[in-house]
């Protein structure tokens, strides 16, 4: 394969890749060079909850309200989106317990539909979607971590970008240095954002119990609701729940995945749905629909009215929430690139592990240059607009693959199996959202398709037919060996 450079330094510093000595011990030996199973149930829940709950619920949960037209209908949309996200997460739980490999979407598409479709998904993630998504959440971190220092003045854009770069560098360093500490930090940040939600929910519910219910009168008034806006409200809600699939990216590192994966997914989706519902109810205890739509940062507005001067703490909680999303996303995404390299669809160095820390250090850093570039020069939000529909298209393809595998491989062991109606309903809903985007925003949807299709020539040139000249292969091999030496990484056992 073209991405698999022939001379690779093995753990014993040989150039033939043979691995001798103590690193040949059986699985479970402390000397074996591999990614260990360090993701417990608590860490699994923290990865999912900590990644889903980002800045959105604190800053601007307007999309659902704007397009649904009323408080009551918007709350129903939040519940429906939570249930549908649970359906998707349960489908991924089935896939994760019968295909016990890390990599998430990429691995499941590879198993069901082959390497070409899997590479297109990988290409979209690598060159466009993930650097932009990481840059957006990082910029939110930079904005809100500096806000208490600059209040009430505006924050200089360059300061935001510098703080953002420091934040993303810290996340990269943490994930490169220790899987254990990355997981511990994720647990702490998850509890921090749950504390932030509690700070909003508790006084909101107290106000409601003491009679502050005027905003809930005529909650189901549909005079401002338009049926054409309901799909957009639903789309906004589903975007807020995005992230339930991240635990499947680290399946090989989960303790007892047959039990832990479904349980972590179920607990996480119950927690997130409850948090979203209660937070929105709390917002409406002090703000009307019009006031909520007029606010640039809903949580800050809420805290100003309820806590007064204490509202200065809200930006800090938002920043911690963003940092948790950055950490959880990177922890999971690095495993997708690690697995893709192992499948020989990315350069070999990306499937190597640090000789002492046992972390996939090259796969962790692969997104760093493009993310920083997006932070300083890219049109990030525009890119996300025309790439967001691709997320749901490929997720629908993954669940379609679940149905396909049930038909083509009925005897495949399935420790956890969902009822048939769950993948059918979820798959149809995702395809409906993709179909809707073709009509609501054909230009950006077309650009997204065009970016995806650029992966085809890359696949055929570099993977399928391997047209690289010898001088290029020699140069790539030299770069790979240099990176191994500098990063102190070798192939896993």
Short mmCIF file of C-alpha atoms in Angstrom, two decimals:
data_model
loop_
_atom_site.label_atom_id
_atom_site.label_comp_id
_atom_site.label_asym_id
_atom_site.label_seq_id
_atom_site.Cartn_x
_atom_site.Cartn_y
_atom_site.Cartn_z
CA UNK A 1 0.00 0.00 0.00
CA UNK A 2 1.29 3.46 -0.82
CA UNK A 3 0.87 4.91 2.66
CA UNK A 4 2.77 2.02 4.28
CA UNK A 5 6.43 3.00 4.03
CA UNK A 6 8.63 -0.13 3.86
CA UNK A 7 11.44 0.75 6.29
CA UNK A 8 9.92 1.44 9.71
CA UNK A 9 11.81 1.55 12.97
CA UNK A 10 10.48 -1.13 15.31
CA UNK A 11 10.50 -1.06 19.13
CA UNK A 12 13.91 -2.65 19.11
CA UNK A 13 15.27 0.08 16.78
CA UNK A 14 15.54 -2.35 13.87
CA UNK A 15 14.54 -1.10 10.43
CA UNK A 16 12.65 -4.24 9.39
CA UNK A 17 9.73 -3.72 11.77
CA UNK A 18 10.40 -6.94 13.70
CA UNK A 19 9.64 -6.63 17.39
CA UNK A 20 11.71 -8.66 19.81
CA UNK A 21 12.43 -8.80 23.49
CA UNK A 22 10.02 -7.92 26.32
CA UNK A 23 7.62 -6.08 24.02
CA UNK A 24 6.49 -9.43 22.62
CA UNK A 25 4.76 -10.42 25.87
CA UNK A 26 1.13 -11.48 25.76
CA UNK A 27 -1.76 -9.00 25.93
CA UNK A 28 -2.13 -7.62 29.38
CA UNK A 29 1.60 -7.48 30.08
CA UNK A 30 2.68 -4.08 31.40
CA UNK A 31 5.56 -4.14 28.86
CA UNK A 32 3.31 -4.65 25.83
CA UNK A 33 3.24 -1.59 23.57
CA UNK A 34 -0.43 -0.86 22.85
CA UNK A 35 -3.31 1.41 23.76
CA UNK A 36 -4.58 0.02 27.07
CA UNK A 37 -8.18 -0.45 28.16
CA UNK A 38 -8.40 2.57 30.45
CA UNK A 39 -11.90 3.86 29.61
CA UNK A 40 -14.17 2.87 32.49
CA UNK A 41 -17.92 3.48 32.69
CA UNK A 42 -17.42 6.83 34.42
CA UNK A 43 -14.82 7.92 31.88
CA UNK A 44 -17.07 6.76 29.04
CA UNK A 45 -19.98 8.82 30.35
CA UNK A 46 -17.68 11.82 30.79
CA UNK A 47 -16.49 11.54 27.18
CA UNK A 48 -20.04 11.55 25.79
CA UNK A 49 -21.60 14.10 28.17
CA UNK A 50 -18.50 16.30 28.18
CA UNK A 51 -18.39 16.39 24.39
CA UNK A 52 -22.10 16.91 23.69
CA UNK A 53 -22.63 19.70 26.21
CA UNK A 54 -20.53 22.49 24.76
CA UNK A 55 -21.04 26.22 24.64
CA UNK A 56 -24.36 26.18 22.79
CA UNK A 57 -26.71 25.53 25.70
CA UNK A 58 -25.11 28.41 27.63
CA UNK A 59 -24.74 30.93 24.82
CA UNK A 60 -27.51 30.79 22.27
CA UNK A 61 -30.16 28.03 22.31
CA UNK A 62 -32.25 30.09 19.91
CA UNK A 63 -32.60 27.92 16.83
CA UNK A 64 -35.26 25.63 18.26
CA UNK A 65 -37.30 28.48 19.74
CA UNK A 66 -37.05 30.68 16.65
CA UNK A 67 -38.30 28.01 14.25
CA UNK A 68 -40.86 26.36 16.57
CA UNK A 69 -42.54 29.64 17.54
CA UNK A 70 -43.56 28.80 21.11
CA UNK A 71 -42.19 27.59 24.42
CA UNK A 72 -44.25 24.40 24.57
CA UNK A 73 -43.45 23.27 21.04
CA UNK A 74 -39.75 24.05 21.51
CA UNK A 75 -39.62 21.84 24.62
CA UNK A 76 -41.30 19.03 22.69
CA UNK A 77 -38.67 19.43 19.97
CA UNK A 78 -35.89 19.14 22.57
CA UNK A 79 -37.44 15.90 23.87
CA UNK A 80 -37.91 14.49 20.35
CA UNK A 81 -34.31 15.30 19.42
CA UNK A 82 -33.09 13.62 22.61
CA UNK A 83 -35.10 10.47 21.85
CA UNK A 84 -33.89 10.36 18.25
CA UNK A 85 -30.28 10.91 19.36
CA UNK A 86 -30.75 8.03 21.80
CA UNK A 87 -31.94 5.88 18.89
CA UNK A 88 -28.80 6.72 16.94
CA UNK A 89 -26.57 6.13 19.97
CA UNK A 90 -28.15 2.71 20.58
CA UNK A 91 -27.51 1.78 16.94
CA UNK A 92 -23.87 2.71 17.42
CA UNK A 93 -23.84 0.66 20.63
CA UNK A 94 -24.87 -2.42 18.64
CA UNK A 95 -22.18 -1.72 16.05
CA UNK A 96 -19.58 -1.13 18.77
CA UNK A 97 -20.30 -4.43 20.52
CA UNK A 98 -20.23 -6.56 17.35
CA UNK A 99 -17.34 -4.73 15.61
CA UNK A 100 -14.90 -4.30 18.49
CA UNK A 101 -12.58 -1.87 16.71
CA UNK A 102 -12.00 1.80 17.37
CA UNK A 103 -12.62 4.42 14.70
CA UNK A 104 -16.36 5.07 14.91
CA UNK A 105 -18.00 6.09 11.61
CA UNK A 106 -14.91 5.20 9.59
CA UNK A 107 -14.66 1.64 10.92
CA UNK A 108 -18.36 0.85 10.47
CA UNK A 109 -18.53 2.22 6.92
CA UNK A 110 -15.36 0.27 6.10
CA UNK A 111 -16.91 -2.95 7.42
CA UNK A 112 -20.24 -2.48 5.62
CA UNK A 113 -19.43 -0.70 2.35
CA UNK A 114 -15.70 -1.04 1.77
CA UNK A 115 -12.59 1.13 1.69
CA UNK A 116 -13.65 3.68 -0.94
CA UNK A 117 -16.69 4.95 0.97
CA UNK A 118 -14.75 4.84 4.24
CA UNK A 119 -11.94 6.94 2.77
CA UNK A 120 -14.36 9.62 1.53
CA UNK A 121 -15.70 9.91 5.07
CA UNK A 122 -12.14 10.08 6.40
CA UNK A 123 -11.17 12.70 3.82
CA UNK A 124 -14.08 14.99 4.75
CA UNK A 125 -13.19 14.71 8.43
CA UNK A 126 -9.48 15.33 7.90
CA UNK A 127 -9.40 18.24 5.44
CA UNK A 128 -12.49 20.22 6.33
CA UNK A 129 -14.99 19.24 8.98
CA UNK A 130 -12.85 18.45 12.03
CA UNK A 131 -10.34 21.31 11.79
CA UNK A 132 -13.22 23.77 11.37
CA UNK A 133 -15.30 22.24 14.17
CA UNK A 134 -12.31 22.18 16.51
CA UNK A 135 -11.50 25.79 15.61
CA UNK A 136 -15.06 26.96 16.34
CA UNK A 137 -15.23 25.43 19.82
CA UNK A 138 -11.66 26.62 20.51
CA UNK A 139 -12.56 30.19 19.55
CA UNK A 140 -15.52 30.03 21.92
CA UNK A 141 -13.09 28.95 24.65
CA UNK A 142 -10.75 31.87 23.87
CA UNK A 143 -13.61 34.37 23.86
CA UNK A 144 -15.12 33.33 27.18
CA UNK A 145 -11.91 32.64 29.10
CA UNK A 146 -10.88 36.28 28.47
CA UNK A 147 -14.27 37.91 29.03
CA UNK A 148 -13.94 38.32 32.84
CA UNK A 149 -10.62 40.10 32.27
CA UNK A 150 -11.99 42.61 29.75
CA UNK A 151 -15.51 43.26 31.09
CA UNK A 152 -17.23 45.49 30.08
CA UNK A 153 -14.89 46.30 27.18
CA UNK A 154 -14.69 44.38 23.93
CA UNK A 155 -11.97 41.74 23.66
CA UNK A 156 -9.34 42.41 20.95
CA UNK A 157 -9.68 39.75 18.20
CA UNK A 158 -5.96 38.99 18.27
CA UNK A 159 -6.13 38.30 22.02
CA UNK A 160 -8.97 35.84 21.41
CA UNK A 161 -6.97 34.03 18.75
CA UNK A 162 -3.87 33.84 20.93
CA UNK A 163 -5.87 32.49 23.89
CA UNK A 164 -7.54 30.04 21.52
CA UNK A 165 -4.18 28.80 20.24
CA UNK A 166 -2.94 28.33 23.82
CA UNK A 167 -6.10 26.37 24.64
CA UNK A 168 -5.89 24.02 21.66
CA UNK A 169 -2.16 23.52 22.28
CA UNK A 170 -2.88 22.57 25.90
CA UNK A 171 -5.49 20.04 24.79
CA UNK A 172 -3.11 18.52 22.25
CA UNK A 173 -0.32 18.29 24.82
CA UNK A 174 -2.59 16.69 27.43
CA UNK A 175 -3.81 14.00 25.01
CA UNK A 176 -0.29 13.33 23.75
CA UNK A 177 1.22 12.94 27.21
CA UNK A 178 -1.25 10.69 29.06
CA UNK A 179 -4.46 8.83 28.34
CA UNK A 180 -5.16 8.57 32.06
CA UNK A 181 -4.77 12.29 32.76
CA UNK A 182 -6.78 13.21 29.68
CA UNK A 183 -9.61 11.03 31.00
CA UNK A 184 -9.32 12.48 34.52
CA UNK A 185 -9.44 16.04 33.22
CA UNK A 186 -12.48 15.10 31.13
CA UNK A 187 -14.27 13.80 34.21
CA UNK A 188 -13.50 17.03 36.11
CA UNK A 189 -14.68 19.23 33.23
CA UNK A 190 -17.86 17.19 32.83
CA UNK A 191 -18.75 17.71 36.48
CA UNK A 192 -17.90 21.42 36.08
CA UNK A 193 -20.37 21.88 33.25
CA UNK A 194 -23.01 19.89 35.13
CA UNK A 195 -22.42 22.25 38.07
CA UNK A 196 -22.88 25.21 35.71
CA UNK A 197 -26.18 23.75 34.51
CA UNK A 198 -27.24 23.20 38.13
CA UNK A 199 -26.48 26.87 38.87
CA UNK A 200 -28.99 27.75 36.15
CA UNK A 201 -31.58 25.03 36.74
CA UNK A 202 -31.96 25.26 40.54
CA UNK A 203 -32.95 28.95 40.79
CA UNK A 204 -35.06 28.60 37.64
CA UNK A 205 -37.09 25.77 39.10
CA UNK A 206 -37.32 27.63 42.41
CA UNK A 207 -38.80 30.66 40.66
CA UNK A 208 -41.34 28.45 38.91
CA UNK A 209 -42.34 26.76 42.18
CA UNK A 210 -42.81 30.20 43.80
CA UNK A 211 -45.23 31.26 41.08
CA UNK A 212 -43.06 32.85 38.37
CA UNK A 213 -44.93 31.13 35.55
CA UNK A 214 -46.19 34.06 33.48
CA UNK A 215 -43.94 33.17 30.53
CA UNK A 216 -45.48 29.70 30.39
CA UNK A 217 -49.02 30.99 29.88
CA UNK A 218 -50.22 29.99 26.43
CA UNK A 219 -47.06 27.92 26.06
CA UNK A 220 -48.54 26.08 23.09
CA UNK A 221 -49.73 29.15 21.24
CA UNK A 222 -49.08 28.23 17.62
CA UNK A 223 -49.87 31.60 16.06
CA UNK A 224 -46.18 32.17 15.24
CA UNK A 225 -45.40 28.61 14.27
CA UNK A 226 -44.92 27.72 10.61
CA UNK A 227 -44.74 24.13 9.46
CA UNK A 228 -41.91 25.04 7.09
CA UNK A 229 -39.82 26.06 10.10
CA UNK A 230 -40.28 22.86 12.08
CA UNK A 231 -37.64 20.85 10.20
CA UNK A 232 -35.18 23.68 10.86
CA UNK A 233 -36.07 23.64 14.56
CA UNK A 234 -35.50 19.91 14.58
CA UNK A 235 -32.19 20.33 12.76
CA UNK A 236 -31.02 22.87 15.36
CA UNK A 237 -31.94 20.50 18.17
CA UNK A 238 -30.12 17.57 16.61
CA UNK A 239 -27.02 19.72 16.16
CA UNK A 240 -27.04 20.47 19.90
CA UNK A 241 -27.07 16.73 20.67
CA UNK A 242 -24.22 15.91 18.26
CA UNK A 243 -21.43 13.99 19.95
CA UNK A 244 -23.19 10.86 21.21
CA UNK A 245 -21.05 8.79 18.81
CA UNK A 246 -17.63 9.72 20.20
CA UNK A 247 -17.25 6.79 22.60
CA UNK A 248 -17.35 4.42 19.60
CA UNK A 249 -14.11 5.99 18.41
CA UNK A 250 -12.25 4.42 21.36
CA UNK A 251 -13.91 0.98 21.53
CA UNK A 252 -10.59 -0.85 21.82
CA UNK A 253 -9.75 1.13 24.96
CA UNK A 254 -13.04 0.48 26.81
CA UNK A 255 -13.12 -1.91 29.73
CA UNK A 256 -15.64 -4.69 28.98
CA UNK A 257 -17.16 -2.90 25.93
CA UNK A 258 -20.11 -5.31 25.67
CA UNK A 259 -21.45 -3.92 28.94
CA UNK A 260 -19.80 -0.51 29.27
CA UNK A 261 -20.61 0.90 25.82
CA UNK A 262 -24.43 0.48 25.86
CA UNK A 263 -24.64 1.46 29.52
CA UNK A 264 -22.50 4.60 29.09
CA UNK A 265 -24.54 5.66 26.05
CA UNK A 266 -27.88 5.17 27.81
CA UNK A 267 -26.79 7.03 30.96
CA UNK A 268 -25.23 9.86 28.96
CA UNK A 269 -28.26 10.47 26.74
CA UNK A 270 -30.58 10.48 29.77
CA UNK A 271 -28.33 13.02 31.50
CA UNK A 272 -27.96 15.28 28.45
CA UNK A 273 -31.66 15.26 27.56
CA UNK A 274 -32.63 16.07 31.15
CA UNK A 275 -30.05 18.87 31.31
CA UNK A 276 -31.22 20.43 28.06
CA UNK A 277 -34.87 20.27 29.05
CA UNK A 278 -34.38 21.69 32.56
CA UNK A 279 -32.01 24.42 31.35
CA UNK A 280 -34.50 25.65 28.77
CA UNK A 281 -37.30 25.60 31.36
CA UNK A 282 -35.08 27.65 33.70
CA UNK A 283 -34.37 30.21 30.97
CA UNK A 284 -38.08 30.69 30.36
CA UNK A 285 -38.68 31.27 34.06
CA UNK A 286 -37.09 34.73 33.72
CA UNK A 287 -37.20 35.42 29.97
CA UNK A 288 -39.97 35.46 27.41
CA UNK A 289 -39.51 34.09 23.91
CA UNK A 290 -38.74 37.56 22.53
CA UNK A 291 -36.24 38.29 25.30
CA UNK A 292 -34.47 35.00 24.76
CA UNK A 293 -34.22 35.61 21.02
CA UNK A 294 -32.82 39.10 21.66
CA UNK A 295 -30.04 37.84 23.97
CA UNK A 296 -26.56 37.19 22.56
CA UNK A 297 -25.59 34.97 25.51
CA UNK A 298 -28.65 33.51 27.21
CA UNK A 299 -26.85 32.12 30.26
CA UNK A 300 -25.22 35.50 30.95
CA UNK A 301 -28.56 37.28 30.64
CA UNK A 302 -30.13 34.72 32.99
CA UNK A 303 -27.33 35.12 35.55
CA UNK A 304 -27.53 38.94 35.40
CA UNK A 305 -31.19 38.78 36.37
CA UNK A 306 -30.89 36.07 39.01
CA UNK A 307 -27.42 36.50 40.54
CA UNK A 308 -26.45 40.07 39.74
CA UNK A 309 -22.68 40.50 40.03
CA UNK A 310 -22.10 36.74 40.25
CA UNK A 311 -22.83 36.54 36.53
CA UNK A 312 -19.11 37.15 35.93
CA UNK A 313 -18.58 33.46 36.76
CA UNK A 314 -20.73 32.30 33.83
CA UNK A 315 -18.10 32.97 31.13
CA UNK A 316 -15.62 30.89 33.13
CA UNK A 317 -18.02 27.95 33.19
CA UNK A 318 -18.67 28.36 29.45
CA UNK A 319 -14.91 28.32 28.82
CA UNK A 320 -14.51 25.14 30.89
CA UNK A 321 -17.39 23.59 28.97
CA UNK A 322 -15.68 24.42 25.67
CA UNK A 323 -12.37 23.00 26.93
CA UNK A 324 -14.16 19.76 27.84
CA UNK A 325 -15.65 19.50 24.36
CA UNK A 326 -12.22 20.14 22.81
CA UNK A 327 -10.60 17.47 25.00
CA UNK A 328 -13.28 14.83 24.44
CA UNK A 329 -13.40 15.42 20.68
CA UNK A 330 -9.65 15.22 20.24
CA UNK A 331 -9.35 12.12 22.44
CA UNK A 332 -11.85 10.33 20.18
CA UNK A 333 -10.83 11.70 16.79
CA UNK A 334 -7.18 10.75 17.25
CA UNK A 335 -8.30 7.11 17.39
CA UNK A 336 -10.08 7.41 14.04
CA UNK A 337 -6.89 8.61 12.34
CA UNK A 338 -4.94 5.92 14.21
CA UNK A 339 -7.25 3.19 12.88
CA UNK A 340 -7.29 4.65 9.34
CA UNK A 341 -3.49 4.53 9.31
CA UNK A 342 -3.60 0.96 10.58
CA UNK A 343 -5.91 0.18 7.63
CA UNK A 344 -3.25 1.75 5.35
CA UNK A 345 -5.39 4.70 4.27
CA UNK A 346 -3.19 7.30 6.01
CA UNK A 347 0.61 7.50 6.45
CA UNK A 348 2.04 4.73 8.61
CA UNK A 349 3.42 7.06 11.26
CA UNK A 350 -0.13 7.94 12.38
CA UNK A 351 -0.64 4.39 13.71
CA UNK A 352 2.41 4.53 15.95
CA UNK A 353 2.52 4.88 19.72
CA UNK A 354 4.89 6.71 22.04
CA UNK A 355 7.37 4.22 23.47
CA UNK A 356 6.85 5.27 27.11
CA UNK A 357 3.50 7.06 27.35
CA UNK A 358 1.56 4.59 25.17
CA UNK A 359 -0.40 7.40 23.47
CA UNK A 360 -1.08 7.74 19.70
CA UNK A 361 0.99 10.91 19.65
CA UNK A 362 1.20 11.46 15.84
CA UNK A 363 -2.57 10.92 15.44
CA UNK A 364 -3.21 13.45 18.23
CA UNK A 365 -1.18 16.16 16.50
CA UNK A 366 -2.37 15.60 12.93
CA UNK A 367 -5.22 18.13 13.25
CA UNK A 368 -3.13 20.78 14.98
CA UNK A 369 -1.66 22.67 11.96
CA UNK A 370 -4.96 22.93 10.06
CA UNK A 371 -6.89 23.89 13.18
CA UNK A 372 -4.51 26.74 14.01
CA UNK A 373 -4.61 27.86 10.38
CA UNK A 374 -8.43 27.92 10.50
CA UNK A 375 -8.32 29.96 13.71
CA UNK A 376 -6.26 32.72 12.13
CA UNK A 377 -7.31 32.82 8.47
CA UNK A 378 -10.23 30.48 7.76
CA UNK A 379 -13.90 31.20 7.16
CA UNK A 380 -14.82 28.67 9.83
CA UNK A 381 -18.53 29.28 10.23
CA UNK A 382 -19.10 29.30 6.49
CA UNK A 383 -17.27 25.99 6.20
CA UNK A 384 -19.36 24.43 8.95
CA UNK A 385 -22.57 25.60 7.29
CA UNK A 386 -22.00 23.65 4.11
CA UNK A 387 -20.33 20.67 5.83
CA UNK A 388 -22.86 20.08 8.61
CA UNK A 389 -25.24 18.17 6.34
CA UNK A 390 -22.41 15.73 5.53
CA UNK A 391 -22.37 14.67 9.18
CA UNK A 392 -25.94 13.46 9.00
CA UNK A 393 -25.49 11.90 5.56
CA UNK A 394 -22.64 9.70 6.75
CA UNK A 395 -24.29 8.91 10.07
CA UNK A 396 -27.32 7.74 8.07
CA UNK A 397 -24.96 5.65 5.92
CA UNK A 398 -23.48 4.08 9.08
CA UNK A 399 -26.91 3.07 10.41
CA UNK A 400 -27.86 1.83 6.94
CA UNK A 401 -24.71 -0.28 7.21
CA UNK A 402 -26.06 -1.76 10.45
CA UNK A 403 -29.15 -2.95 8.57
CA UNK A 404 -27.00 -4.20 5.70
CA UNK A 405 -24.75 -6.19 8.05
CA UNK A 406 -27.79 -7.76 9.69
CA UNK A 407 -28.82 -9.01 6.24
CA UNK A 408 -25.38 -10.07 4.95
CA UNK A 409 -23.91 -11.31 8.26
CA UNK A 410 -26.85 -12.57 10.35
CA UNK A 411 -24.57 -14.86 12.39
CA UNK A 412 -22.24 -12.05 13.51
CA UNK A 413 -22.17 -12.06 17.35
CA UNK A 414 -24.28 -9.17 18.65
CA UNK A 415 -24.08 -8.93 22.46
CA UNK A 416 -26.33 -5.86 22.27
CA UNK A 417 -29.05 -5.73 19.61
CA UNK A 418 -31.61 -2.96 19.15
CA UNK A 419 -35.17 -3.55 17.84
CA UNK A 420 -35.43 -3.13 14.07
CA UNK A 421 -37.68 -0.07 14.22
CA UNK A 422 -34.97 1.99 15.95
CA UNK A 423 -32.40 1.98 13.11
CA UNK A 424 -35.17 2.31 10.50
CA UNK A 425 -36.68 5.42 12.12
CA UNK A 426 -33.29 6.99 12.75
CA UNK A 427 -32.01 6.30 9.24
CA UNK A 428 -35.13 7.72 7.58
CA UNK A 429 -34.99 10.85 9.75
CA UNK A 430 -31.32 11.50 8.90
CA UNK A 431 -31.95 11.08 5.19
CA UNK A 432 -34.91 13.45 5.51
CA UNK A 433 -32.67 16.11 7.08
CA UNK A 434 -30.14 15.66 4.26
CA UNK A 435 -32.94 15.86 1.68
CA UNK A 436 -34.21 19.03 3.34
CA UNK A 437 -30.78 20.67 3.09
CA UNK A 438 -30.78 20.12 -0.67
CA UNK A 439 -33.79 22.42 -0.93
CA UNK A 440 -33.15 24.88 1.89
CA UNK A 441 -29.50 25.60 0.97
CA UNK A 442 -28.58 24.05 -2.40
CA UNK A 443 -25.45 26.18 -2.92
CA UNK A 444 -23.71 25.26 0.32
CA UNK A 445 -24.91 21.67 0.03
CA UNK A 446 -23.36 21.49 -3.44
CA UNK A 447 -20.07 22.88 -2.12
CA UNK A 448 -20.09 20.22 0.60
CA UNK A 449 -20.61 17.48 -1.98
CA UNK A 450 -17.80 18.93 -4.10
CA UNK A 451 -15.37 18.86 -1.16
CA UNK A 452 -16.37 15.25 -0.47
CA UNK A 453 -15.86 14.21 -4.09
CA UNK A 454 -12.29 15.54 -4.06
CA UNK A 455 -11.53 12.48 -1.97
CA UNK A 456 -12.12 10.19 -4.98
CA UNK A 457 -9.02 11.16 -7.02
CA UNK A 458 -6.93 11.11 -3.83
CA UNK A 459 -8.16 7.58 -3.10
CA UNK A 460 -7.46 6.24 -6.56
CA UNK A 461 -4.09 7.96 -6.99
CA UNK A 462 -2.57 7.33 -3.57
CA UNK A 463 -4.34 4.16 -2.40
CA UNK A 464 -5.99 2.15 -5.15
CA UNK A 465 -3.41 2.46 -7.94
CA UNK A 466 -0.39 4.02 -6.19
CA UNK A 467 0.96 6.33 -8.85
CA UNK A 468 3.65 7.88 -6.63
CA UNK A 469 7.09 8.09 -8.21
CA UNK A 470 10.03 6.50 -6.44
CA UNK A 471 11.50 9.85 -5.41
CA UNK A 472 8.23 10.70 -3.62
CA UNK A 473 8.12 7.36 -1.82
CA UNK A 474 11.75 7.83 -0.78
CA UNK A 475 11.00 11.32 0.55
CA UNK A 476 7.90 10.13 2.45
CA UNK A 477 9.92 7.31 3.95
CA UNK A 478 12.62 9.72 5.12
CA UNK A 479 10.02 12.02 6.67
CA UNK A 480 8.36 9.07 8.41
CA UNK A 481 11.65 7.87 9.90
CA UNK A 482 12.52 11.40 11.04
CA UNK A 483 9.13 11.80 12.71
CA UNK A 484 9.55 8.46 14.47
CA UNK A 485 12.87 9.59 15.93
CA UNK A 486 11.67 13.06 16.94
CA UNK A 487 8.34 11.90 18.40
CA UNK A 488 9.76 8.65 19.87
CA UNK A 489 7.02 6.49 18.39
CA UNK A 490 7.01 2.92 17.06
CA UNK A 491 4.37 0.56 15.62
CA UNK A 492 2.03 -0.98 18.17
CA UNK A 493 2.31 -4.66 19.03
#
